[in-house]
Coordinates of C-alpha atoms and ligand atoms in Angstrom, one line a residue:
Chain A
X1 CA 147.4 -74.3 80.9
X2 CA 144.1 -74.7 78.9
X3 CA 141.1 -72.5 79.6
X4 CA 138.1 -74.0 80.9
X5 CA 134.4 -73.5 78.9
X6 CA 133.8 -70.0 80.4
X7 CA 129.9 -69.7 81.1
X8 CA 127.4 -67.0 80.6
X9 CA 126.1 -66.2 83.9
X10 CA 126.3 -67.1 87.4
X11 CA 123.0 -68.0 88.3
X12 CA 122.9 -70.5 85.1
X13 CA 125.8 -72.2 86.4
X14 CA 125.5 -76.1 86.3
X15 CA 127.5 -77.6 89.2
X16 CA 127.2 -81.3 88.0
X17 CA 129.1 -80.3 85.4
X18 CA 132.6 -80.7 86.0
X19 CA 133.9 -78.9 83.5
X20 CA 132.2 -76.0 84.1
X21 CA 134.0 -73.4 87.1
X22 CA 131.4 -72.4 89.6
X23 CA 132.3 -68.6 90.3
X24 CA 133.6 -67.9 93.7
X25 CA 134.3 -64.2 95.5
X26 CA 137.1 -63.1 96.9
X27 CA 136.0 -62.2 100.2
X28 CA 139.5 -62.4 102.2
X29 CA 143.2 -62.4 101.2
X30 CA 145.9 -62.8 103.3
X31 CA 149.7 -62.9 102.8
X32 CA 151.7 -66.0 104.2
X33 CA 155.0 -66.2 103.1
X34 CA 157.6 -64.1 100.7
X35 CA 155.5 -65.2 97.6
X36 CA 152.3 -67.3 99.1
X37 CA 149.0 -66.0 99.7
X38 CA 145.6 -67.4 101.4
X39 CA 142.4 -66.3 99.5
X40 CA 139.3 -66.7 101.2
X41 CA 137.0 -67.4 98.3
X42 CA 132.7 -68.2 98.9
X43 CA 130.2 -69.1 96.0
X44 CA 128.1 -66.2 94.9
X45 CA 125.5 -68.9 94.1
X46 CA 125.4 -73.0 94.4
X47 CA 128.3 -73.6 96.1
X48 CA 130.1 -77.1 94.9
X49 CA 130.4 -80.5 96.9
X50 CA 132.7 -80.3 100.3
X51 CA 136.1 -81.4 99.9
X52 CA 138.2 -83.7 101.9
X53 CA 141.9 -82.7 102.6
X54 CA 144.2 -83.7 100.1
X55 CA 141.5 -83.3 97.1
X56 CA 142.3 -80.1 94.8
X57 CA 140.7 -77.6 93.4
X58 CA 140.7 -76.3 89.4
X59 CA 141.4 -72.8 89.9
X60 CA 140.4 -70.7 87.1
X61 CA 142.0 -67.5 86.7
X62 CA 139.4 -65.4 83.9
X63 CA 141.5 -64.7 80.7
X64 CA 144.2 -66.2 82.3
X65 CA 143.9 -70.5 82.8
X66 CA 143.2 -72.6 85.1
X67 CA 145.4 -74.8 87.5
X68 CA 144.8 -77.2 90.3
X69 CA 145.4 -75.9 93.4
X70 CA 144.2 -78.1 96.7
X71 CA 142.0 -77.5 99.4
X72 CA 143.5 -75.4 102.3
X73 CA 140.7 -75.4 104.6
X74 CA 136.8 -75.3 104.8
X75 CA 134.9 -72.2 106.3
X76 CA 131.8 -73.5 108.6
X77 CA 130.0 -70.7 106.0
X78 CA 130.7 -72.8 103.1
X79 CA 134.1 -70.4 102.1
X80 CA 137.2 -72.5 101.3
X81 CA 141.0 -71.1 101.8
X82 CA 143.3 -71.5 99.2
X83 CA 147.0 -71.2 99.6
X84 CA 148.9 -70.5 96.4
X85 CA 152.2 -70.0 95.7
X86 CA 153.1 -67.3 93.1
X87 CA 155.5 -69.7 90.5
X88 CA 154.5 -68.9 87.0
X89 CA 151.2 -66.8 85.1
X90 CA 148.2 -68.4 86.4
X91 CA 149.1 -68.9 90.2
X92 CA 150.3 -64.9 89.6
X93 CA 146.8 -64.1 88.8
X94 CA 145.1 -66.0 91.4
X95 CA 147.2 -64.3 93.6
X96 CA 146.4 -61.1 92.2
X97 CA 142.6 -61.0 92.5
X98 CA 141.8 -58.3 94.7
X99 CA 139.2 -58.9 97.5
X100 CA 135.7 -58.6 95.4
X101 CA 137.2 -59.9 92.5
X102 CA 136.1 -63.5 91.2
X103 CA 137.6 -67.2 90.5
X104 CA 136.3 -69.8 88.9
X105 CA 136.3 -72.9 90.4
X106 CA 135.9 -76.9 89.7
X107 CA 136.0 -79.7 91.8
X108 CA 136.9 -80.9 94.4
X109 CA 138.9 -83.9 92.6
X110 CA 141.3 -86.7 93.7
X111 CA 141.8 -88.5 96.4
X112 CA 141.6 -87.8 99.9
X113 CA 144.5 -88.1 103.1
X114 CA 143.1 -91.0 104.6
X115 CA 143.7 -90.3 108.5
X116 CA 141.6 -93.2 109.3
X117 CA 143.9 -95.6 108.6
X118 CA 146.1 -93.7 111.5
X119 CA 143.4 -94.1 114.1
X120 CA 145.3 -95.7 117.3
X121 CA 148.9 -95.0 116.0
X122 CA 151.2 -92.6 115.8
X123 CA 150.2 -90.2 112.9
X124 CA 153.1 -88.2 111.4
X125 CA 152.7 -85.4 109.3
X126 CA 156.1 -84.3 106.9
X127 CA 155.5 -80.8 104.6
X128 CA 158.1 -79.6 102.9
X129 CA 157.5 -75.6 101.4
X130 CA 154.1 -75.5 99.7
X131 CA 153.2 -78.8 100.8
X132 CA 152.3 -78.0 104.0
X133 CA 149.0 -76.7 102.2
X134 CA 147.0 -79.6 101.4
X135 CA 148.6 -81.1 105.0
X136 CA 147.1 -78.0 107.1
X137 CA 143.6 -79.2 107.2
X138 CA 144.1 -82.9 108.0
X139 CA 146.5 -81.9 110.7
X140 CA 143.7 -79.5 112.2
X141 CA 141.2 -83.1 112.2
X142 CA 143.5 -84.6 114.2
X143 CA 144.5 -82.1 116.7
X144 CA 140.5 -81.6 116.8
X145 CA 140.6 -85.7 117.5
X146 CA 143.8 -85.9 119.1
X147 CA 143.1 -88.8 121.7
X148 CA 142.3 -90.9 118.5
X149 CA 145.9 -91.1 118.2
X150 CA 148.9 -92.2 120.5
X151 CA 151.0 -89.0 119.1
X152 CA 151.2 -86.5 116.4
X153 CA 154.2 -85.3 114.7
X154 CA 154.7 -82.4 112.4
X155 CA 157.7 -81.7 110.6
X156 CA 158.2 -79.2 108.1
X157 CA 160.8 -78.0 106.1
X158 CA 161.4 -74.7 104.1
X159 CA 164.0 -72.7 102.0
X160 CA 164.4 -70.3 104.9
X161 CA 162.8 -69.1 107.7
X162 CA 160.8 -66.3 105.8
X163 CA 159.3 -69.0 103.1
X164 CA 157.8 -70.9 106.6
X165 CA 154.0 -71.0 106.1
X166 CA 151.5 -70.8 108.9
X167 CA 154.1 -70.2 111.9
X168 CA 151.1 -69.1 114.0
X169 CA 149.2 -72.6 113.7
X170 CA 152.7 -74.2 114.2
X171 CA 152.8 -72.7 117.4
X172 CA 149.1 -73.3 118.3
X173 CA 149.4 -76.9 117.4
X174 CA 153.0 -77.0 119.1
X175 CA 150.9 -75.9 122.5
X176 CA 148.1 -78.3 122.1
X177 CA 150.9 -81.5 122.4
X178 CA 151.5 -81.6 118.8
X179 CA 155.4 -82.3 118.4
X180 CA 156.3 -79.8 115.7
X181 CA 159.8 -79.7 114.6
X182 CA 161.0 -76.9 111.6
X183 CA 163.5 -77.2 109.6
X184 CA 165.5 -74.9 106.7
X185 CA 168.0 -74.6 104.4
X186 CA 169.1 -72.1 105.3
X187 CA 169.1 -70.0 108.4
X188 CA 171.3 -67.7 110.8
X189 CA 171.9 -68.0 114.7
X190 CA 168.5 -65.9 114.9
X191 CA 166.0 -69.1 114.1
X192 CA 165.0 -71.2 116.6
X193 CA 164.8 -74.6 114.5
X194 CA 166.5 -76.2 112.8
X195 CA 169.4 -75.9 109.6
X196 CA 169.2 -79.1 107.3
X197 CA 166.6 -81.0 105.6
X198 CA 163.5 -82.9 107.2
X199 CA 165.0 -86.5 106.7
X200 CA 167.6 -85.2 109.2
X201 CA 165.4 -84.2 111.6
X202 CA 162.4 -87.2 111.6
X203 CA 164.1 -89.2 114.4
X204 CA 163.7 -86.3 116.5
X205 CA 159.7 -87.3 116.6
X206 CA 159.3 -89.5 119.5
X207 CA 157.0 -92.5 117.9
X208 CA 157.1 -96.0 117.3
X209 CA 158.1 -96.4 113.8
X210 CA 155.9 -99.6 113.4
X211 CA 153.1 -98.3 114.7
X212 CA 153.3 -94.9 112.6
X213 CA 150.9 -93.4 109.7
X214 CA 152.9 -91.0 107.8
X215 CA 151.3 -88.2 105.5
X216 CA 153.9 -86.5 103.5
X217 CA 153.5 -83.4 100.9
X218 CA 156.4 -81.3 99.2
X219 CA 158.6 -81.3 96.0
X220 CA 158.6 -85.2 94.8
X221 CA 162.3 -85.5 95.8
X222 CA 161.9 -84.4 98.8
X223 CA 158.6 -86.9 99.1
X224 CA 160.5 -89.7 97.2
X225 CA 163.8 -88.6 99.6
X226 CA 161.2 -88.8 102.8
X227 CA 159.6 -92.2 102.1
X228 CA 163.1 -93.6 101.8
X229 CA 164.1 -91.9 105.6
X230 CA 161.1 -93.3 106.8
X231 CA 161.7 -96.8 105.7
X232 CA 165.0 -96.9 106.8
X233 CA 163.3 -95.5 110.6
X234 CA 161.2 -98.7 110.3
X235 CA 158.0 -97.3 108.9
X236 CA 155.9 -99.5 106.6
X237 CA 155.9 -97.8 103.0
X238 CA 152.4 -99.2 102.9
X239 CA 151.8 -96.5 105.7
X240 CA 153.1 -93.7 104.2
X241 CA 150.6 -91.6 102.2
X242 CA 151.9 -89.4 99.7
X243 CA 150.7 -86.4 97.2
X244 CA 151.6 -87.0 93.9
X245 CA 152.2 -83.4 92.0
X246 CA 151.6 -83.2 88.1
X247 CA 150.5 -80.8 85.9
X248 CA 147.0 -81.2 85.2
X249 CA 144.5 -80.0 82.6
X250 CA 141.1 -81.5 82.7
X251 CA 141.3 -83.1 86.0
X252 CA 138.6 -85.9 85.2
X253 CA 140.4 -88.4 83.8
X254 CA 139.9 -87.0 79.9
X255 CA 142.9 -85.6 78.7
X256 CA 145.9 -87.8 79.8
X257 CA 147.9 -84.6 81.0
X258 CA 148.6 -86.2 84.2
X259 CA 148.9 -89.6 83.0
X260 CA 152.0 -91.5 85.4
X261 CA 152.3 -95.5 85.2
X262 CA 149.2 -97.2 83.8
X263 CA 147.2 -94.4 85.9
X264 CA 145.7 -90.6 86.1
X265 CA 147.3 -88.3 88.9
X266 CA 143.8 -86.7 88.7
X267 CA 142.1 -89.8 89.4
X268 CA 143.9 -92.2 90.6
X269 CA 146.0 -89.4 93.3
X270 CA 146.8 -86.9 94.2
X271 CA 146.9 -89.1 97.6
X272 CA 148.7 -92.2 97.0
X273 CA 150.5 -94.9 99.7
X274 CA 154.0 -94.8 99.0
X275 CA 154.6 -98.3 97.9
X276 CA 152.3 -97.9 95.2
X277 CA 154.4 -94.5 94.4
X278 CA 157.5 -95.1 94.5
X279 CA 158.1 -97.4 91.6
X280 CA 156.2 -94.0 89.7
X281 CA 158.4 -91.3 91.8
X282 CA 161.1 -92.6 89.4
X283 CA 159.1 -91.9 86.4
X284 CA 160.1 -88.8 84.8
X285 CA 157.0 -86.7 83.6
X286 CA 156.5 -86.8 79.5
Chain B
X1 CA 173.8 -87.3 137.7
X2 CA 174.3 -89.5 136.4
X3 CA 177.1 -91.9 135.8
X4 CA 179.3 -91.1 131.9
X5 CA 178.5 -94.7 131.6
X6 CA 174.5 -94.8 131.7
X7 CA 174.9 -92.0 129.5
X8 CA 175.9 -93.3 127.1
X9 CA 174.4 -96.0 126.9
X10 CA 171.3 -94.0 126.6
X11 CA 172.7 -92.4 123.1
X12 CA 171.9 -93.9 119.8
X13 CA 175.3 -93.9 118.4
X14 CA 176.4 -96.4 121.4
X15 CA 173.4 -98.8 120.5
X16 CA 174.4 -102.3 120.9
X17 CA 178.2 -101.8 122.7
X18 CA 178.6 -103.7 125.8
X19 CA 178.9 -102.4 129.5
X20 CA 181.9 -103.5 129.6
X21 CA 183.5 -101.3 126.6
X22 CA 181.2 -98.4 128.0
X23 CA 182.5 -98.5 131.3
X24 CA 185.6 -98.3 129.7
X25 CA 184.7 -95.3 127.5
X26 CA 183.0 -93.7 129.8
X27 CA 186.5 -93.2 131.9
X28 CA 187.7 -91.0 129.2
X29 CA 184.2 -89.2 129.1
X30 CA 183.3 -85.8 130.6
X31 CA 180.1 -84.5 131.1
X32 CA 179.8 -81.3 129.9
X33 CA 177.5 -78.5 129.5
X34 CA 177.6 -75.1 126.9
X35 CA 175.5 -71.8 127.3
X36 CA 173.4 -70.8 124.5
X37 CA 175.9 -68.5 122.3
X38 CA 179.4 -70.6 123.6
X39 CA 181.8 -71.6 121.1
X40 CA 182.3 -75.6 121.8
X41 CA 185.1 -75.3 119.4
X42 CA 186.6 -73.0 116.4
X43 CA 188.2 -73.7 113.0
X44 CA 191.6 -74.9 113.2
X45 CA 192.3 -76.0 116.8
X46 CA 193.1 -79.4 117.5
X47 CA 190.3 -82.0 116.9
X48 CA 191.0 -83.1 120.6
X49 CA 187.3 -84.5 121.8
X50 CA 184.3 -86.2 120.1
X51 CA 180.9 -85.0 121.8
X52 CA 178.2 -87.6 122.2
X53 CA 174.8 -84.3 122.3
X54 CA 172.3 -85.2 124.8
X55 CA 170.2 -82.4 124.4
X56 CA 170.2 -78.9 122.8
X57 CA 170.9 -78.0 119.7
X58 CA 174.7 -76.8 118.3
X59 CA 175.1 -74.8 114.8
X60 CA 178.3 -75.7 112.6
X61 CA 179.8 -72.6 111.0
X62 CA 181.4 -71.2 108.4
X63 CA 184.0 -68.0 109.1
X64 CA 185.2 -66.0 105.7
X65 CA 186.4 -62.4 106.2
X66 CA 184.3 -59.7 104.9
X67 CA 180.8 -61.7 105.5
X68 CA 178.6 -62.7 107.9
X69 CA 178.9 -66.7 109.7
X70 CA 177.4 -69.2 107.1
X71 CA 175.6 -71.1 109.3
X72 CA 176.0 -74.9 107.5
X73 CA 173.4 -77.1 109.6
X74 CA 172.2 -77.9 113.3
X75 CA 173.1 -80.9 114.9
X76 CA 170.7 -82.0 117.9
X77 CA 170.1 -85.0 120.6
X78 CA 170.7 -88.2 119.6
X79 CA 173.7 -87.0 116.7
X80 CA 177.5 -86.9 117.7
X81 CA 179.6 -83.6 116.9
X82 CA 183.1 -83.8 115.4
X83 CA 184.5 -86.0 112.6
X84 CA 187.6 -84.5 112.6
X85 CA 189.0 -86.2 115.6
X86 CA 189.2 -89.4 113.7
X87 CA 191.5 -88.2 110.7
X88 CA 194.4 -86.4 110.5
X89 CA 195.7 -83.8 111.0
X90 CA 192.7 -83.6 113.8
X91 CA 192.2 -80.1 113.4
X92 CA 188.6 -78.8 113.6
X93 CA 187.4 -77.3 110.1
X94 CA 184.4 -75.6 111.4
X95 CA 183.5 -73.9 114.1
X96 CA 180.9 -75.6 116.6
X97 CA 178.4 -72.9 118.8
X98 CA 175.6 -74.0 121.2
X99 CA 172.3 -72.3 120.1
X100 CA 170.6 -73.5 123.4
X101 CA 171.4 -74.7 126.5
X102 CA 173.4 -77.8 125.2
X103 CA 174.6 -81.0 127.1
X104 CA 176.9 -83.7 125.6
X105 CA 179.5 -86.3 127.0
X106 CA 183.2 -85.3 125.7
X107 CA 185.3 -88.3 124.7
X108 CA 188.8 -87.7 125.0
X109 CA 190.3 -88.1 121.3
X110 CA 193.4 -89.7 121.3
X111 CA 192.4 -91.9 124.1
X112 CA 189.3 -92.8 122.5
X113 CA 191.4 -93.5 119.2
X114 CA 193.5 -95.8 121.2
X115 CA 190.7 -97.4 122.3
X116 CA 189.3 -98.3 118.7
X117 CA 192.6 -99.6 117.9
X118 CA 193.0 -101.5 120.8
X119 CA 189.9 -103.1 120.0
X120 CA 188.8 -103.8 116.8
X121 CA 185.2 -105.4 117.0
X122 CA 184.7 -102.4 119.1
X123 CA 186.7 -100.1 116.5
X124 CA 185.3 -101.6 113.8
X125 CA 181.4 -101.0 115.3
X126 CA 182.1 -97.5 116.2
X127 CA 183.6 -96.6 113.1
X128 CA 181.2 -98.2 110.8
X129 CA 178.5 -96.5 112.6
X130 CA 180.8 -93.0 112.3
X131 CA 180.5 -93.7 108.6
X132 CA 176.7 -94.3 108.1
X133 CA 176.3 -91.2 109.6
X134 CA 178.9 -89.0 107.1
X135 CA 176.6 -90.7 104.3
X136 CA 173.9 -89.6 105.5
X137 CA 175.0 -86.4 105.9
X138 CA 176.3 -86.3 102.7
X139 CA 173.3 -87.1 101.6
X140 CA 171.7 -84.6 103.3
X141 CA 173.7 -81.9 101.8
X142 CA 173.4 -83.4 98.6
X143 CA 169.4 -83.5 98.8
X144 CA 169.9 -79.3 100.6
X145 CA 171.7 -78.7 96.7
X146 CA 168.5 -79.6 95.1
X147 CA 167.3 -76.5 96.5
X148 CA 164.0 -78.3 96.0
X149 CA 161.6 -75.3 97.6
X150 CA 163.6 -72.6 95.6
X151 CA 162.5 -71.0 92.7
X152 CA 160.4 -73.2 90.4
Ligands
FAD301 C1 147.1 -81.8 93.0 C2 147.9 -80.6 93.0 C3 147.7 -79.7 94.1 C4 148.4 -78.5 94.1 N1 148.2 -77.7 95.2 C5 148.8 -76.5 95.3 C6 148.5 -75.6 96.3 O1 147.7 -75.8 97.2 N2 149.2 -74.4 96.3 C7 150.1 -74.0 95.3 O2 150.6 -73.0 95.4 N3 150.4 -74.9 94.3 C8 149.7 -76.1 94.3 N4 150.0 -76.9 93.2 C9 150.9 -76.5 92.2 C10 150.3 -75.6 91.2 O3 149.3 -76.3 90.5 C11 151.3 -75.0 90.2 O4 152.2 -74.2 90.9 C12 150.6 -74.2 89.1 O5 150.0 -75.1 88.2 C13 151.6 -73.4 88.3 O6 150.9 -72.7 87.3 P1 151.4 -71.3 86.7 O7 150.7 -71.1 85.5 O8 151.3 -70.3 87.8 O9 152.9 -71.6 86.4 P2 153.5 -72.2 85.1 O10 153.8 -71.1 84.1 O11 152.7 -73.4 84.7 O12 154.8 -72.7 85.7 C14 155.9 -71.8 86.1 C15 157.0 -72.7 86.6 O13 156.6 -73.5 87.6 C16 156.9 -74.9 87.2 N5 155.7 -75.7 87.8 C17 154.5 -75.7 87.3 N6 153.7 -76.5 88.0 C18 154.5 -77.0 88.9 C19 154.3 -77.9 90.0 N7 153.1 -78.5 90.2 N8 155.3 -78.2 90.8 C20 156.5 -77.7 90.6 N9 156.8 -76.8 89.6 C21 155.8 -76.5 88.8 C22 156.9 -74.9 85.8 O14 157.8 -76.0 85.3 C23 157.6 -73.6 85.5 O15 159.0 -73.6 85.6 C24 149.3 -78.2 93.1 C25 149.5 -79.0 92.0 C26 148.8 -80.2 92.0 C27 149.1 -81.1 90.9
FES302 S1 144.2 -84.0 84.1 FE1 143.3 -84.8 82.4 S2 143.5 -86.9 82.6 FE2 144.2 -86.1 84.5

């Protein structure tokens, strides 16, 4: 990963300029899983543009680089969570900044989960591991706006029961009518949900398939796995929404990193429909 | 309660079979019900009934001496449990446990066998519906060897 332009001082900070990471504090950090942890991060000056779920963030760890990393939820005080999952040196870092310590961030980039179009249907909502981040906050909008919608569905899947993010909102949403089923790999007689992977489980989601919005995040096979289930359930692949995942360095269309197809991940996604994708989920990355 | 026949009409695996042939399955259908922890059946016995789950949730297991239970997927409302009822030698190759409160119909096996033979555009439906769910099972496990979550 490249390193962004690092800047001289925080009150100089230009936020028009994309390039340029605003610096945020860690003011809270809080472990989720076996290797996943929220940071609570607010602007010590200007803080940048609100983002929509499903648009990312640049993270820029000091010394370190810089990776996107999207939106996990929006303080009413400005503060954004992050959820990031420890897999390599920069998301290690991130990970690692102590409460007081700072991030640079840019953004917010990409597109946005457009939950609209699932006004008056059935909205479903499929996360597998990480990918329940950039899910959490549009799920929270529509449990906020829940008689928008004739149902809500949330199916996750994990590698176990200890890699299951945010089993405390599960519940909460579980309570408030949302039908939330787990799923994992792997699991003993101890786990209440389920053993297998989330295209097993979908038809337990009582919905109509025709009139259902689906918003899926995870691992592209499990996406490019999903969108195939969902088809075969009857679901229009024009009405499932999916997060595309590449590796991204400039995140403004300049550098071709995340070039897929004829188009820019950063751009163009991360927030596709699924029949645009899935001709690209079949394109390996250069 | 009610009758073996609505009941299975209400499953998805029995989608599209006419009252007729249900009625007639249905005669060689028990209701039956399993406590949360109850073995529904164990490695090696005879493969004598197919279950039709209407609600609960049933683990399939794994026994090897020296370890804990491998615990191999769930299987819920709306799936059927048992495959090995319809090949020889119809002997059970994992061990089936209720992990709730679990309801199902029982179809005897060799009756209901005798039934698919007797009647193939029933036999043929049944088993051709038996199959598309073993591929997508298969699938399923394929898909679990990914280990697409695990370490990147
Ligand atoms: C739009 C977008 C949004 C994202 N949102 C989040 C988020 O909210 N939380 C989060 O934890 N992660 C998120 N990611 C993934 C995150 O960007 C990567 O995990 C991160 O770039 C890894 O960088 P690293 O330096 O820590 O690891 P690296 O050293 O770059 O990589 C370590 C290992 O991880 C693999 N790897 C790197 N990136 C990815 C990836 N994107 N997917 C799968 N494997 C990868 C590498 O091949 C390598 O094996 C997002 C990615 C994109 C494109
Ligand atoms: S990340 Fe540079 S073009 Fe998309």
């Amino acid at each position: 990963m490249s390193e962004p332009r690092p800047t001289s001082t925080a009150s100089a900070m230009p936020v028009a300029d994309p390039m340029v990471p605003t610096p945020y504090e860690v003011v809270g950090r809080r472990q989720e899983g076996v290797d996943t942890v929220t940071l609570t991060l607010a602007p010590t000056g200007s803080a940048l543009p609100t983002a929509r779920p499903g648009q990312f963030f640049m993270l820029w760890a000091p010394g370190v680089g810089e990776v996107p990393i999207s939106l996990g939820g929006t303080g009413s005080d400005g503060t954004i969570e992050e959820t990031i999952r420890v897999v390599g040196a920069v998301s290690r870092a991130l990970v690692g900044t102590a409460v007081g310590g700072t991030i640079g961030v840019r953004g917010p980039f990409g597109t946005a989960w457009d939950l609209e179009a699932a006004s008056g249907r059935h909205v479903l909502f499929v996360a597998g591991g990480v990918g329940l981040v950039p899910l959490r906050p549009s799920i929270a909008e529509a449990v906020a706006r829940a008689d928008e919608f004739l149902g809500i569905g949330v199916v996750v899947g994990a590698r176990t029961p200890a890699d299951l993010l945010f089993g405390d909102l599960l519940a909460d949403w579980g309570r408030s009518g949302v039908q939330v089923v787990t799923t994992v790999d792997r699991g003993d007689r101890a786990w209440h949900g389920h053993i297998g992977v989330v295209t097993e489980v979908l038809d337990l989601v009582d919905l109509d398939p025709a009139a259902t919005t689906a918003l899926v995040c995870g691992p592209e096979v499990m996406m490019r796995f999903t969108a195939q289930a969902l088809e075969g359930l009857g679901v229009e692949l024009s009405d499932v929404q999916l997060s595309l995942e590449r590796n991204m360095k400039c995140a403004v269309g300049h550098c071709g990193h995340c070039q897929l197809g004829g188009g820019f991940v950063c751009l163009d996604g991360p927030v596709v429909s699924a029949d645009r994708a899935a001709p690209l989920l079949r394109v390996r990355e250069r | 309660m009610k009758p073996i026949a609505d009941l299975l009409a209400e499953h998805p695996f029995f989608e599209g079979v006419g009252a007729e042939e249900l009625t007639a399955l249905a005669g060689i259908g028990t209701d039956v019900r399993f406590a949360p922890g109850e073995v529904i059946f164990r490695e090696g016995d005879a493969a004598d009934r197919f279950f039709v789950l209407r609600s609960g949730r049933v683990g399939l297991e794994i026994h090897a001496v020296g370890r804990p239970p491998h615990l191999l997927t769930t299987l819920s409302s709306g799936d059927v449990l048992g495959a090995s009822w319809l090949f020889p030698p119809h002997q059970w190759q994992f061990e089936a446990i209720a992990l709730d409160e679990t309801s199902a119909v029982a179809l005897d096996a060799a009756e209901l066998r005798r039934h698919l033979d007797a009647d193939p555009a029933l036999g043929y439906l049944l088993v051709q519906r038996f199959a598309g769910l073993l591929v997508k099972r298969l699938q399923a496990a394929r898909f679990r060897l990914l280990d697409v979550y695990g370490d990147v």
